[in-house]
Each structure stands twice: as structure tokens, then as C-alpha cells.
Amino acid sequence: MIAPDYFREQVTLTTPNLRLEPLGPQHFDGSWAALHDPETRRLTGTHATFTEEQVRSWLASRADAHDRADWAIIRLSDDAYVGEVVLSDLDPHTESMSFRISLGGASVFGKGYGSEATKAVVDYGLQVVGLHRISLEVVDYNTRAQRVYEKVGFHTEGLLREAWFWDGEWSDVVVMAVVAGH
């Protein structure tokens, strides 16, 4: 069993091009910009609009969320915020969590940042935290993300038919997971 407060001391992860550091108030500008990027909103299904105070409050609360890990994705070459990546919904008994990633707009798409951050977090979750299973949901038209997840070891488990509504159209949601040792 994994301790329910495992992420009390959240670590920073480093990859060849990125630093994944605990998400906090210092990431407001990047988070705010991502929340207003139309393509990022479409790919993450973000219908809600947030006030500046709501975003600042959310970022400030991350340090006290010990059952999850929220990382800002920072490009090493210039310390730019390129997105966020999250392990959430810890179930200590089944040693499982959910995965989510959001990149901050078209200027950072297609550069490998999503692949690099995803691999780092999945490896950390399975090899260091000791998770047995990490799952995610992705809209069917986000094939770029699906390819990244498959490269990292996720397998499609199912389809939630017409579970995503965006701009007046229904789309399916693909359920994927990676399991330790498989």
C-alpha cells in the first residue's frame, strides 16, 4: 500500500530538456496563458472560465495536496513554462493514479516536450512511487497524444462513446492505462 500522503514532499524531476518542478504560485503567468489558449482548451476539454483569483488560489493550494503531484513543465534552455503534468486520484490500496498533461499552446506542440514529460512522470510513478497502474482518458481526435501514450507503454482499454462535447459536436473518449511490469 502507498501512503495516502506520499506526495507531501514532492520531488523535482529532470529530463534532458525539461525540469518538472512542483506547480505553485510562481507559475501563474504560464498557467493563465494556457487556460486562455484555444487549442489547449479544446484538447483538455476546458469549458470553464476562471478568474485570476481562482487560478492563483488553485496554484497556492498545490503544496498542501499530499495525495497528488502537480508539476510545472519548464524548458531547461530558457526556463520557460511549457505546461503541466499531473498524477492525481491516488488510491493507496490499489496503488493506482490518474495521469493528465496539458501543454501551453501551439508554440510548444510537436517539440517532444509532452513525450519527455509523460515518460518521466510514468517512470517515476511506476518505479519510484511504486504504483501498479496509471490510467488516463483522451479525446479520440487527439491522436498525437494517443501516440505519445502508446510509446510510453499505455494500452487502450476501452472507449467512452460520445462522452466529450465540444463546439456542438460529440466525440468519443479513449481510456488508456499502463500497468507495472507489462
PDB file of C-alpha atoms in Angstrom:
ATOM      1  CA  MET A   1       0.000   0.000   0.000  1.00  0.00           C
ATOM      2  CA  ILE A   2       1.173   3.512  -0.817  1.00  0.00           C
ATOM      3  CA  ALA A   3       0.928   6.124   1.928  1.00  0.00           C
ATOM      4  CA  PRO A   4      -2.079   8.417   1.312  1.00  0.00           C
ATOM      5  CA  ASP A   5       0.178  11.453   1.817  1.00  0.00           C
ATOM      6  CA  TYR A   6       3.023  10.127  -0.336  1.00  0.00           C
ATOM      7  CA  PHE A   7       3.417  13.439  -2.189  1.00  0.00           C
ATOM      8  CA  ARG A   8       3.902  15.556   0.962  1.00  0.00           C
ATOM      9  CA  GLU A   9       7.481  16.101  -0.217  1.00  0.00           C
ATOM     10  CA  GLN A  10       7.032  16.407  -3.963  1.00  0.00           C
ATOM     11  CA  VAL A  11      10.241  15.991  -5.914  1.00  0.00           C
ATOM     12  CA  THR A  12      11.553  17.808  -8.959  1.00  0.00           C
ATOM     13  CA  LEU A  13      12.204  15.582 -11.981  1.00  0.00           C
ATOM     14  CA  THR A  14      14.773  16.454 -14.631  1.00  0.00           C
ATOM     15  CA  THR A  15      14.984  15.169 -18.204  1.00  0.00           C
ATOM     16  CA  PRO A  16      17.402  16.132 -20.978  1.00  0.00           C
ATOM     17  CA  ASN A  17      15.305  19.170 -21.979  1.00  0.00           C
ATOM     18  CA  LEU A  18      12.896  19.756 -19.104  1.00  0.00           C
ATOM     19  CA  ARG A  19      12.576  20.341 -15.392  1.00  0.00           C
ATOM     20  CA  LEU A  20       9.346  19.152 -13.812  1.00  0.00           C
ATOM     21  CA  GLU A  21       9.025  21.205 -10.647  1.00  0.00           C
ATOM     22  CA  PRO A  22       6.194  21.357  -8.127  1.00  0.00           C
ATOM     23  CA  LEU A  23       3.441  23.571  -9.531  1.00  0.00           C
ATOM     24  CA  GLY A  24       2.875  26.703  -7.487  1.00  0.00           C
ATOM     25  CA  PRO A  25       2.099  30.426  -7.468  1.00  0.00           C
ATOM     26  CA  GLN A  26       5.289  31.217  -9.399  1.00  0.00           C
ATOM     27  CA  HIS A  27       3.715  29.524 -12.445  1.00  0.00           C
ATOM     28  CA  PHE A  28       0.722  31.850 -12.658  1.00  0.00           C
ATOM     29  CA  ASP A  29       1.668  33.550 -15.939  1.00  0.00           C
ATOM     30  CA  GLY A  30       2.173  30.272 -17.792  1.00  0.00           C
ATOM     31  CA  SER A  31      -0.921  28.650 -16.313  1.00  0.00           C
ATOM     32  CA  TRP A  32      -3.039  31.704 -17.083  1.00  0.00           C
ATOM     33  CA  ALA A  33      -1.837  31.779 -20.690  1.00  0.00           C
ATOM     34  CA  ALA A  34      -2.509  28.055 -21.155  1.00  0.00           C
ATOM     35  CA  LEU A  35      -6.036  28.443 -19.779  1.00  0.00           C
ATOM     36  CA  HIS A  36      -6.687  31.037 -22.476  1.00  0.00           C
ATOM     37  CA  ASP A  37      -5.125  29.160 -25.406  1.00  0.00           C
ATOM     38  CA  PRO A  38      -7.972  27.919 -27.660  1.00  0.00           C
ATOM     39  CA  GLU A  39      -6.204  24.721 -28.798  1.00  0.00           C
ATOM     40  CA  THR A  40      -5.111  23.796 -25.279  1.00  0.00           C
ATOM     41  CA  ARG A  41      -8.690  24.329 -24.074  1.00  0.00           C
ATOM     42  CA  ARG A  42     -10.045  22.156 -26.898  1.00  0.00           C
ATOM     43  CA  LEU A  43      -7.596  19.295 -26.251  1.00  0.00           C
ATOM     44  CA  THR A  44      -8.158  19.339 -22.479  1.00  0.00           C
ATOM     45  CA  GLY A  45     -11.912  19.923 -22.665  1.00  0.00           C
ATOM     46  CA  THR A  46     -11.703  23.057 -20.543  1.00  0.00           C
ATOM     47  CA  HIS A  47     -15.148  24.668 -20.846  1.00  0.00           C
ATOM     48  CA  ALA A  48     -14.942  26.678 -17.638  1.00  0.00           C
ATOM     49  CA  THR A  49     -13.521  30.141 -17.467  1.00  0.00           C
ATOM     50  CA  PHE A  50     -11.508  31.032 -14.408  1.00  0.00           C
ATOM     51  CA  THR A  51     -10.863  34.281 -12.647  1.00  0.00           C
ATOM     52  CA  GLU A  52      -7.350  35.384 -11.829  1.00  0.00           C
ATOM     53  CA  GLU A  53      -8.130  34.843  -8.132  1.00  0.00           C
ATOM     54  CA  GLN A  54      -9.333  31.255  -8.761  1.00  0.00           C
ATOM     55  CA  VAL A  55      -6.142  30.370 -10.632  1.00  0.00           C
ATOM     56  CA  ARG A  56      -3.915  31.992  -8.009  1.00  0.00           C
ATOM     57  CA  SER A  57      -5.799  30.169  -5.246  1.00  0.00           C
ATOM     58  CA  TRP A  58      -5.503  26.813  -7.052  1.00  0.00           C
ATOM     59  CA  LEU A  59      -1.769  27.252  -7.600  1.00  0.00           C
ATOM     60  CA  ALA A  60      -1.261  28.242  -3.948  1.00  0.00           C
ATOM     61  CA  SER A  61      -3.153  25.129  -2.792  1.00  0.00           C
ATOM     62  CA  ARG A  62      -0.922  22.625  -4.620  1.00  0.00           C
ATOM     63  CA  ALA A  63       1.683  22.495  -1.830  1.00  0.00           C
ATOM     64  CA  ASP A  64      -0.985  21.182   0.564  1.00  0.00           C
ATOM     65  CA  ALA A  65      -2.281  18.447  -1.766  1.00  0.00           C
ATOM     66  CA  HIS A  66      -0.336  15.449  -0.472  1.00  0.00           C
ATOM     67  CA  ASP A  67      -2.301  12.762  -2.327  1.00  0.00           C
ATOM     68  CA  ARG A  68      -1.317  14.008  -5.782  1.00  0.00           C
ATOM     69  CA  ALA A  69       1.586  15.516  -7.682  1.00  0.00           C
ATOM     70  CA  ASP A  70       1.217  18.602  -9.880  1.00  0.00           C
ATOM     71  CA  TRP A  71       4.319  19.589 -11.828  1.00  0.00           C
ATOM     72  CA  ALA A  72       5.041  22.625 -13.977  1.00  0.00           C
ATOM     73  CA  ILE A  73       6.908  21.645 -17.134  1.00  0.00           C
ATOM     74  CA  ILE A  74       9.843  24.049 -17.521  1.00  0.00           C
ATOM     75  CA  ARG A  75      12.100  24.120 -20.591  1.00  0.00           C
ATOM     76  CA  LEU A  76      15.723  23.998 -19.420  1.00  0.00           C
ATOM     77  CA  SER A  77      17.130  26.110 -22.260  1.00  0.00           C
ATOM     78  CA  ASP A  78      15.270  29.267 -21.188  1.00  0.00           C
ATOM     79  CA  ASP A  79      13.263  28.401 -18.036  1.00  0.00           C
ATOM     80  CA  ALA A  80      10.012  28.888 -19.974  1.00  0.00           C
ATOM     81  CA  TYR A  81       6.781  27.320 -18.719  1.00  0.00           C
ATOM     82  CA  VAL A  82       5.541  24.885 -21.362  1.00  0.00           C
ATOM     83  CA  GLY A  83       2.714  23.142 -19.490  1.00  0.00           C
ATOM     84  CA  GLU A  84       1.788  20.996 -16.547  1.00  0.00           C
ATOM     85  CA  VAL A  85       1.640  17.293 -15.815  1.00  0.00           C
ATOM     86  CA  VAL A  86      -0.298  15.648 -13.001  1.00  0.00           C
ATOM     87  CA  LEU A  87      -0.679  12.382 -11.149  1.00  0.00           C
ATOM     88  CA  SER A  88      -3.983  12.540  -9.244  1.00  0.00           C
ATOM     89  CA  ASP A  89      -6.723  10.420  -7.677  1.00  0.00           C
ATOM     90  CA  LEU A  90      -4.352   8.295  -5.606  1.00  0.00           C
ATOM     91  CA  ASP A  91      -5.933   5.043  -4.490  1.00  0.00           C
ATOM     92  CA  PRO A  92      -3.414   3.795  -1.907  1.00  0.00           C
ATOM     93  CA  HIS A  93      -4.948   0.311  -1.711  1.00  0.00           C
ATOM     94  CA  THR A  94      -4.901  -0.448  -5.436  1.00  0.00           C
ATOM     95  CA  GLU A  95      -1.700   1.569  -5.913  1.00  0.00           C
ATOM     96  CA  SER A  96      -3.216   3.446  -8.825  1.00  0.00           C
ATOM     97  CA  MET A  97      -3.451   7.028 -10.033  1.00  0.00           C
ATOM     98  CA  SER A  98      -4.755   9.048 -12.954  1.00  0.00           C
ATOM     99  CA  PHE A  99      -2.489  10.923 -15.365  1.00  0.00           C
ATOM    100  CA  ARG A 100      -3.083  14.267 -17.062  1.00  0.00           C
ATOM    101  CA  ILE A 101      -0.882  16.570 -19.121  1.00  0.00           C
ATOM    102  CA  SER A 102      -1.543  19.947 -20.664  1.00  0.00           C
ATOM    103  CA  LEU A 103       0.865  21.803 -22.899  1.00  0.00           C
ATOM    104  CA  GLY A 104       0.664  25.580 -23.113  1.00  0.00           C
ATOM    105  CA  GLY A 105      -0.274  26.104 -26.739  1.00  0.00           C
ATOM    106  CA  ALA A 106       0.736  25.603 -30.349  1.00  0.00           C
ATOM    107  CA  SER A 107       4.173  27.171 -29.830  1.00  0.00           C
ATOM    108  CA  VAL A 108       5.224  24.163 -27.724  1.00  0.00           C
ATOM    109  CA  PHE A 109       3.330  21.416 -29.586  1.00  0.00           C
ATOM    110  CA  GLY A 110       5.334  18.966 -31.690  1.00  0.00           C
ATOM    111  CA  LYS A 111       8.672  19.556 -29.959  1.00  0.00           C
ATOM    112  CA  GLY A 112       8.735  16.375 -27.873  1.00  0.00           C
ATOM    113  CA  TYR A 113       8.023  18.088 -24.541  1.00  0.00           C
ATOM    114  CA  GLY A 114       4.844  16.066 -23.977  1.00  0.00           C
ATOM    115  CA  SER A 115       6.634  12.784 -24.678  1.00  0.00           C
ATOM    116  CA  GLU A 116       9.545  13.661 -22.425  1.00  0.00           C
ATOM    117  CA  ALA A 117       7.361  14.831 -19.518  1.00  0.00           C
ATOM    118  CA  THR A 118       4.971  11.876 -19.844  1.00  0.00           C
ATOM    119  CA  LYS A 119       7.802   9.329 -19.802  1.00  0.00           C
ATOM    120  CA  ALA A 120       9.436  10.983 -16.789  1.00  0.00           C
ATOM    121  CA  VAL A 121       6.233  11.016 -14.747  1.00  0.00           C
ATOM    122  CA  VAL A 122       5.170   7.490 -15.701  1.00  0.00           C
ATOM    123  CA  ASP A 123       8.643   6.122 -14.903  1.00  0.00           C
ATOM    124  CA  TYR A 124       8.623   7.973 -11.583  1.00  0.00           C
ATOM    125  CA  GLY A 125       5.130   6.728 -10.734  1.00  0.00           C
ATOM    126  CA  LEU A 126       5.844   3.093 -11.531  1.00  0.00           C
ATOM    127  CA  GLN A 127       9.479   2.792 -10.457  1.00  0.00           C
ATOM    128  CA  VAL A 128       9.798   5.207  -7.534  1.00  0.00           C
ATOM    129  CA  VAL A 129       6.317   5.709  -6.083  1.00  0.00           C
ATOM    130  CA  GLY A 130       5.534   2.023  -6.614  1.00  0.00           C
ATOM    131  CA  LEU A 131       2.264   2.473  -8.467  1.00  0.00           C
ATOM    132  CA  HIS A 132       0.779  -0.631 -10.038  1.00  0.00           C
ATOM    133  CA  ARG A 133      -1.419   1.229 -12.533  1.00  0.00           C
ATOM    134  CA  ILE A 134      -1.664   4.678 -14.126  1.00  0.00           C
ATOM    135  CA  SER A 135      -4.723   5.480 -16.237  1.00  0.00           C
ATOM    136  CA  LEU A 136      -5.917   8.351 -18.391  1.00  0.00           C
ATOM    137  CA  GLU A 137      -8.667   9.482 -20.708  1.00  0.00           C
ATOM    138  CA  VAL A 138      -8.019  11.242 -24.022  1.00  0.00           C
ATOM    139  CA  VAL A 139     -10.452  12.549 -26.628  1.00  0.00           C
ATOM    140  CA  ASP A 140     -10.427  10.431 -29.792  1.00  0.00           C
ATOM    141  CA  TYR A 141      -9.353  13.289 -32.074  1.00  0.00           C
ATOM    142  CA  ASN A 142      -6.179  13.886 -30.060  1.00  0.00           C
ATOM    143  CA  THR A 143      -4.249  11.234 -31.955  1.00  0.00           C
ATOM    144  CA  ARG A 144      -0.912  12.977 -31.304  1.00  0.00           C
ATOM    145  CA  ALA A 145      -1.360  12.429 -27.559  1.00  0.00           C
ATOM    146  CA  GLN A 146      -2.502   8.845 -28.072  1.00  0.00           C
ATOM    147  CA  ARG A 147       0.732   8.073 -29.965  1.00  0.00           C
ATOM    148  CA  VAL A 148       2.773   9.569 -27.107  1.00  0.00           C
ATOM    149  CA  TYR A 149       0.918   7.484 -24.533  1.00  0.00           C
ATOM    150  CA  GLU A 150       1.393   4.299 -26.574  1.00  0.00           C
ATOM    151  CA  LYS A 151       5.150   4.976 -26.901  1.00  0.00           C
ATOM    152  CA  VAL A 152       5.387   5.251 -23.113  1.00  0.00           C
ATOM    153  CA  GLY A 153       3.545   1.960 -22.575  1.00  0.00           C
ATOM    154  CA  PHE A 154      -0.138   2.848 -22.246  1.00  0.00           C
ATOM    155  CA  HIS A 155      -2.635   0.450 -23.824  1.00  0.00           C
ATOM    156  CA  THR A 156      -6.169   1.213 -24.908  1.00  0.00           C
ATOM    157  CA  GLU A 157      -8.669  -0.355 -22.546  1.00  0.00           C
ATOM    158  CA  GLY A 158     -11.937   0.992 -23.802  1.00  0.00           C
ATOM    159  CA  LEU A 159     -13.997   3.688 -25.386  1.00  0.00           C
ATOM    160  CA  LEU A 160     -16.492   6.017 -23.774  1.00  0.00           C
ATOM    161  CA  ARG A 161     -18.876   6.681 -26.638  1.00  0.00           C
ATOM    162  CA  GLU A 162     -19.871  10.299 -27.212  1.00  0.00           C
ATOM    163  CA  ALA A 163     -18.554  11.360 -23.801  1.00  0.00           C
ATOM    164  CA  TRP A 164     -16.928  14.619 -24.991  1.00  0.00           C
ATOM    165  CA  PHE A 165     -18.897  17.625 -26.228  1.00  0.00           C
ATOM    166  CA  TRP A 166     -17.028  20.468 -27.876  1.00  0.00           C
ATOM    167  CA  ASP A 167     -18.233  23.159 -30.278  1.00  0.00           C
ATOM    168  CA  GLY A 168     -21.561  21.444 -30.782  1.00  0.00           C
ATOM    169  CA  GLU A 169     -20.121  18.020 -31.621  1.00  0.00           C
ATOM    170  CA  TRP A 170     -19.845  14.784 -29.670  1.00  0.00           C
ATOM    171  CA  SER A 171     -16.606  12.792 -29.640  1.00  0.00           C
ATOM    172  CA  ASP A 172     -15.543   9.540 -28.061  1.00  0.00           C
ATOM    173  CA  VAL A 173     -13.065   9.334 -25.210  1.00  0.00           C
ATOM    174  CA  VAL A 174     -10.346   6.676 -25.251  1.00  0.00           C
ATOM    175  CA  VAL A 175      -9.469   5.071 -21.895  1.00  0.00           C
ATOM    176  CA  MET A 176      -5.822   4.015 -21.610  1.00  0.00           C
ATOM    177  CA  ALA A 177      -3.610   2.614 -18.855  1.00  0.00           C
ATOM    178  CA  VAL A 178      -0.119   1.391 -18.155  1.00  0.00           C
ATOM    179  CA  VAL A 179       0.428  -1.382 -15.627  1.00  0.00           C
ATOM    180  CA  ALA A 180       3.711  -2.108 -13.841  1.00  0.00           C
ATOM    181  CA  GLY A 181       5.620  -4.958 -15.411  1.00  0.00           C
ATOM    182  CA  HIS A 182       3.603  -5.036 -18.637  1.00  0.00           C
TER     183      HIS A 182
END
